[in-house]
């Protein structure tokens, strides 16, 4: 996609137009909770200068009435209601209308969720004359840390030496998206050199090990034919394609030169091998696609599909069998991809990789990064943080991704995993065996699914308080793919801390003041449903001696506490679409665009048809257009 | 030294045999032998290389009695405000230029994500004159989302591009506190960026920073390999890597091509740090101003916030050591990022910084205590630089540090009245001991002047508040 890397992608705000044109069409209408427009500019009724545009699409509730329309002059905009896009600015019929809202003047600045693409955002001028579309090309995706480690392990086997790599850069929630955009810094290049040499030094210090790897015991000057064979064979696995004759000569030369200078075959091969691990041919996944005239989409070539398949499913490199299949044209059809994927899907690495995806999606890893008040939470030590993360990963692996399991258990399962440290946080008995055990959360715990996981709650809390707003926004953005606008100009956002009140009571202004309520009703109720969980995720009945009220309403749905909220979320089709959007993002290494809409919606239907079993879905996913091709995005000439 | 200009032409050969024809290791500190009699310039008459630094902290300042001196002018005409008191205690007032009253465009409400783009990169590349214009930028909606980043190179990278000769590191990025919140993209976790989603992550771990700067001497590869052989082999490998990069570059589009360029740049920098000869043991830098410090034992701050002062001091010492050994001429220190959400148990504060700025008067007073604490650490950095001599001058005299925050006043988020704490004299170009205040002037005017002070031949700067107006009021 050589040109689309320069092309902005239109923001998903335009999707509102599309969904709105099919009012009431169930999943379609719900699917894209569109970005809020200027709903929260803080104008109150009667002021007449409202910039209000549309309400958001359904964040909660089933097909109900459309969003309340914003009429000129009315300030309350954005409804949290049910299906469909919100009203138009032209007055009251609520059936569509332009979603140009966020582009307007006057300080409403939102937050479209869709302007990704590698590097440049979208200018999104709906209605402009047709723009030339990209015809395909090459995209480079840097290996993420875990992909690098998996790839090295696949090539050299398990290593004991620590590999200290530069951190991943997360963009749009995923390291995979960052990896498609970031460049290799001086620090990173240095780290690659140190890591690769450490790895090969370990391997080549052990003669049996390296001779097995190389496939022979060459002479000290590496003049044997088997050395050339090694370069070709290892190189093919490392670069995930055949080497050119020039490349073979180059790396052979490096090996032989090194062997001469160092005096041993092992050192020569060690340096050459380490070199190939520093080559951009190893460090970047290369994806090449070309426009398919019958579909108008950019179809990935066989070799790209081999790479995409293996990294998407296992997080690791393609086997030589898969590379062979690619070379034989077997990955050019949906059936071929499906057949090639079948043995891959049996690999336990797939479940582990999916655990990693769901964990990244829920930002569970953040629990390791946050600090808490040691006065209030002395038990929140590094050890507890580690247990929290591990508990969540075990939940994902053994409950959500258990064979045949319904993936929607991610939202509302009453099962989790605890060790002795975590048990008190969840209010359950410590396991009798050491390590982790699966437990059923009692109904009284009010705790279910991912939002009940201590790692997630602790990561979305402050050092000394809960922050329902932060938690609510996390749910809105992560689980509902909706971005709220920023606070409007001039609004006073100060919260006076009053320890004679609960947090909910202290946030009363969010509900009673129309300037605040317009936006806060979109997320506060969900955040407040979590108020029984303190800043480290432990259940509490009271706060400051007062009973906690965790009731809330979003649209027509009411809930009391997180477990009930979780049930409501599970039932909302928009939530599953949002999951698929994020999965799509992670697999493709780019934030989704308008043009990906239909694909994602159709994936939702596939998931449902697969009984929501994630591994079954994966088999269909990899054979889909969404995975085997990319949309042809418009080419933008010139950028700021 | 005319040599410095010649060096630019051939970086690979630059540092061989510079001093009296004797091969030296790559670390080339400013040796006394290279200087003129008064130690103020290189023997051939060119001035000692000036260095450029950025000290960034999150969540702004509380203007007024704590931060804004009532008087302006030079020397005794003005007094340090209470939150900058430690600079006075450490005898650093003479080295400070305090600039207050600066705005971002029409000084409207806007947030941390836009502020950090403005004060570090002068905007995102779209020409904006009033805050409302930001909505016409294709990136205008992205700050304060998970896609927030810098769309233009940050000022430290612009300076580094212009002044880098052949130092082991084109720029040095360090940091203390790591943002743990949501939706700031790369722009709060990282200060320096070379482009969108191309951050140069800061090193926050003192031991890792030490290794990066001073731990490069050991041989790599098989045990027992002599160091000069190891070095040769490493270079030969990196040459092959560069060849692969060049070939790959020919197959990709323009954005990826730029990424490969950056990658090759990085590999070349790494290769240049591999000593070319073995006539000196590279593990021991030549005697002079360059004194390799001891290996630090302090941990990264976020691992134990109660030890943050010790971590800060350790990193400050390493920054000074890096500069005194001429390891870099451009450095940036991300004390805390835009909208930082860390708390400060070190001063008995359990509520996170950002939340304190959006609460009542008592909480804001606590936020101001955090600001004072941060300024104390800035003063420690400046003091450490002042205490490190090079020739007859000091690192502080020879540098200019741009001390800035993402927002001006944090409670209202009205981007008005930025307070910028400049430290150092840029080799004499900046007088110091001055408070300059002119309300309504723009931060980009200051940024333009700072770049000119560093010798850049530019006449305008910025995209938000694009300006050709300079700020000679800070100059000597």
Coordinates of N, CA, C and O in Angstrom, one line a residue, chain A residues 407-473:
Chain A
X407 N -17.3 -16.5 23.4 CA -16.4 -15.4 23.7 C -17.1 -14.2 24.5 O -16.4 -13.4 25.1
X408 N -18.4 -14.2 24.5 CA -19.1 -13.2 25.2 C -18.9 -13.3 26.7 O -19.2 -12.4 27.5
X409 N -18.4 -14.5 27.1 CA -18.1 -14.6 28.5 C -17.0 -13.6 29.0 O -16.9 -13.3 30.1
X410 N -16.3 -13.1 28.0 CA -15.4 -12.0 28.3 C -16.1 -10.9 29.1 O -15.5 -10.2 29.9
X411 N -17.3 -10.6 28.8 CA -18.0 -9.5 29.4 C -18.6 -9.9 30.7 O -18.6 -9.0 31.6
X412 N -19.2 -11.1 30.8 CA -20.0 -11.3 32.0 C -19.8 -12.6 32.7 O -20.6 -13.0 33.5
X413 N -18.7 -13.2 32.5 CA -18.5 -14.5 33.2 C -18.4 -14.4 34.7 O -17.9 -13.4 35.2
X414 N -18.9 -15.4 35.4 CA -18.8 -15.3 36.8 C -17.6 -16.2 37.3 O -17.5 -16.5 38.5
X415 N -16.7 -16.5 36.4 CA -15.5 -17.3 36.7 C -14.3 -16.4 36.7 O -14.2 -15.5 35.9
X416 N -13.4 -16.7 37.6 CA -12.1 -16.0 37.5 C -11.0 -16.9 38.1 O -11.3 -18.0 38.5
X417 N -9.8 -16.4 38.1 CA -8.7 -17.1 38.7 C -8.0 -16.3 39.8 O -7.8 -15.1 39.6
X418 N -7.8 -16.9 40.9 CA -7.1 -16.2 42.0 C -6.0 -17.1 42.6 O -6.0 -18.3 42.5
X419 N -5.0 -16.4 43.1 CA -4.0 -17.0 44.0 C -4.2 -16.5 45.4 O -5.1 -15.8 45.7
X420 N -3.3 -16.8 46.3 CA -3.5 -16.4 47.7 C -3.5 -14.9 47.8 O -4.2 -14.4 48.7
X421 N -2.7 -14.2 47.0 CA -2.7 -12.8 47.1 C -4.0 -12.1 46.6 O -4.5 -11.1 47.1
X422 N -4.5 -12.7 45.5 CA -5.7 -12.1 44.9 C -7.0 -12.4 45.6 O -7.9 -11.6 45.5
X423 N -7.0 -13.5 46.3 CA -8.3 -14.0 46.9 C -8.9 -12.9 47.7 O -10.1 -12.7 47.6
X424 N -8.2 -12.3 48.6 CA -8.9 -11.2 49.4 C -9.4 -10.1 48.6 O -10.4 -9.5 49.0
X425 N -8.8 -9.8 47.5 CA -9.3 -8.7 46.7 C -10.6 -9.1 46.1 O -11.6 -8.3 46.0
X426 N -10.8 -10.3 45.7 CA -12.0 -10.8 45.1 C -13.0 -11.3 46.2 O -14.1 -11.6 45.9
X427 N -12.6 -11.3 47.5 CA -13.5 -11.7 48.5 C -13.8 -13.2 48.5 O -14.9 -13.6 48.8
X428 N -12.9 -14.0 48.0 CA -13.1 -15.4 48.0 C -12.0 -16.1 48.8 O -11.0 -15.5 49.2
X429 N -12.2 -17.4 49.1 CA -11.2 -18.1 49.9 C -10.0 -18.3 49.1 O -10.1 -18.6 47.9
X430 N -8.9 -18.2 49.7 CA -7.6 -18.5 49.0 C -7.6 -20.0 48.6 O -8.1 -20.8 49.2
X431 N -6.9 -20.2 47.5 CA -6.9 -21.6 47.0 C -6.1 -22.5 48.0 O -5.2 -22.0 48.7
X432 N -6.4 -23.8 48.0 CA -5.7 -24.7 48.9 C -4.4 -25.1 48.4 O -3.5 -25.4 49.1
X433 N -4.3 -25.1 47.0 CA -3.0 -25.4 46.4 C -2.3 -24.1 46.2 O -2.8 -23.0 46.1
X434 N -1.0 -24.2 46.0 CA -0.2 -23.0 45.7 C -0.5 -22.6 44.3 O -0.9 -23.4 43.4
X435 N -0.3 -21.3 44.0 CA -0.5 -20.8 42.6 C -2.0 -20.5 42.5 O -2.7 -20.2 43.4
X436 N -2.4 -20.6 41.2 CA -3.8 -20.1 40.9 C -4.8 -21.2 40.8 O -4.5 -22.3 40.4
X437 N -6.0 -20.9 41.2 CA -7.1 -21.8 41.0 C -8.3 -21.0 40.4 O -8.5 -19.8 40.6
X438 N -9.1 -21.8 39.7 CA -10.4 -21.2 39.1 C -11.4 -21.1 40.2 O -11.5 -22.0 41.0
X439 N -12.1 -20.0 40.3 CA -13.2 -19.9 41.3 C -14.4 -19.3 40.6 O -14.3 -18.6 39.6
X440 N -15.5 -19.6 41.3 CA -16.8 -19.0 40.8 C -17.0 -17.8 41.7 O -17.0 -17.9 42.9
X441 N -17.3 -16.6 41.1 CA -17.6 -15.5 41.9 C -19.0 -15.6 42.4 O -19.9 -15.8 41.7
X442 N -19.2 -15.4 43.7 CA -20.5 -15.4 44.3 C -21.4 -14.3 43.7 O -20.9 -13.3 43.3
X443 N -22.7 -14.6 43.6 CA -23.7 -13.6 43.1 C -23.6 -12.3 43.9 O -23.8 -11.2 43.3
X444 N -23.3 -12.4 45.1 CA -23.3 -11.3 46.0 C -22.1 -10.4 45.7 O -22.1 -9.2 46.1
X445 N -21.1 -10.9 44.9 CA -19.9 -10.1 44.7 C -20.2 -9.0 43.7 O -19.4 -8.0 43.6
X446 N -21.3 -9.1 43.0 CA -21.6 -8.1 42.0 C -20.6 -7.9 40.9 O -20.4 -6.9 40.3
X447 N -19.8 -8.9 40.7 CA -18.6 -8.8 39.9 C -18.7 -9.9 38.8 O -19.0 -11.0 39.0
X448 N -18.4 -9.4 37.6 CA -18.4 -10.4 36.5 C -17.5 -9.9 35.3 O -17.3 -8.7 35.2
X449 N -17.0 -10.8 34.6 CA -16.3 -10.5 33.4 C -15.1 -9.6 33.5 O -14.5 -9.4 34.6
X450 N -14.7 -9.0 32.4 CA -13.5 -8.3 32.3 C -13.5 -7.0 33.1 O -12.5 -6.6 33.7
X451 N -14.7 -6.4 33.2 CA -14.7 -5.2 34.0 C -14.7 -5.5 35.5 O -14.6 -4.5 36.3
X452 N -14.8 -6.7 35.9 CA -14.7 -7.1 37.3 C -13.3 -7.6 37.6 O -13.0 -7.9 38.8
X453 N -12.4 -7.6 36.6 CA -11.0 -8.0 36.9 C -10.2 -6.9 37.6 O -10.3 -5.8 37.2
X454 N -9.6 -7.4 38.7 CA -8.8 -6.4 39.5 C -7.8 -5.6 38.7 O -7.6 -4.4 38.8
X455 N -7.1 -6.3 37.8 CA -6.1 -5.7 37.0 C -6.7 -4.5 36.2 O -6.2 -3.4 36.1
X456 N -7.9 -4.7 35.6 CA -8.5 -3.7 34.8 C -9.0 -2.5 35.7 O -8.8 -1.4 35.4
X457 N -9.6 -2.9 36.8 CA -10.2 -1.8 37.7 C -9.0 -1.0 38.2 O -9.1 0.2 38.3
X458 N -8.0 -1.7 38.7 CA -6.9 -0.9 39.3 C -6.2 -0.1 38.3 O -5.7 1.1 38.6
X459 N -6.1 -0.5 37.1 CA -5.4 0.3 36.0 C -6.3 1.5 35.7 O -5.7 2.5 35.2
X460 N -7.6 1.4 35.9 CA -8.4 2.6 35.5 C -8.9 3.3 36.7 O -10.0 3.9 36.8
X461 N -8.0 3.4 37.7 CA -8.3 4.2 38.9 C -7.1 5.0 39.3 O -6.0 4.8 38.8
X462 N -7.3 6.0 40.1 CA -6.2 6.9 40.5 C -5.5 6.3 41.8 O -6.0 5.3 42.3
X463 N -4.5 6.9 42.2 CA -3.7 6.3 43.3 C -4.5 6.3 44.6 O -4.3 5.4 45.4
X464 N -5.5 7.2 44.7 CA -6.2 7.3 46.0 C -7.7 7.4 45.9 O -8.4 7.5 46.9
X465 N -8.2 7.3 44.7 CA -9.7 7.3 44.5 C -10.0 6.6 43.2 O -9.2 6.2 42.4
X466 N -11.3 6.4 43.0 CA -11.8 5.5 41.9 C -11.8 6.2 40.6 O -11.4 5.7 39.6
X467 N -12.4 7.4 40.5 CA -12.7 8.1 39.2 C -13.7 7.4 38.3 O -13.3 6.7 37.3
X468 N -15.0 7.5 38.6 CA -16.0 6.9 37.8 C -16.0 7.5 36.4 O -16.3 6.8 35.4
X469 N -15.6 8.8 36.2 CA -15.5 9.3 34.9 C -14.4 8.6 34.1 O -14.7 8.3 32.9
X470 N -13.3 8.4 34.7 CA -12.2 7.7 33.9 C -12.7 6.3 33.6 O -12.5 5.9 32.4
X471 N -13.3 5.6 34.5 CA -13.7 4.3 34.2 C -14.8 4.2 33.2 O -14.9 3.4 32.3
X472 N -15.7 5.2 33.3 CA -16.8 5.3 32.4 C -16.3 5.6 30.9 O -16.8 4.9 30.0
X473 N -15.4 6.5 30.8 CA -14.8 6.8 29.5 C -14.1 5.5 29.0 O -14.1 5.2 27.8

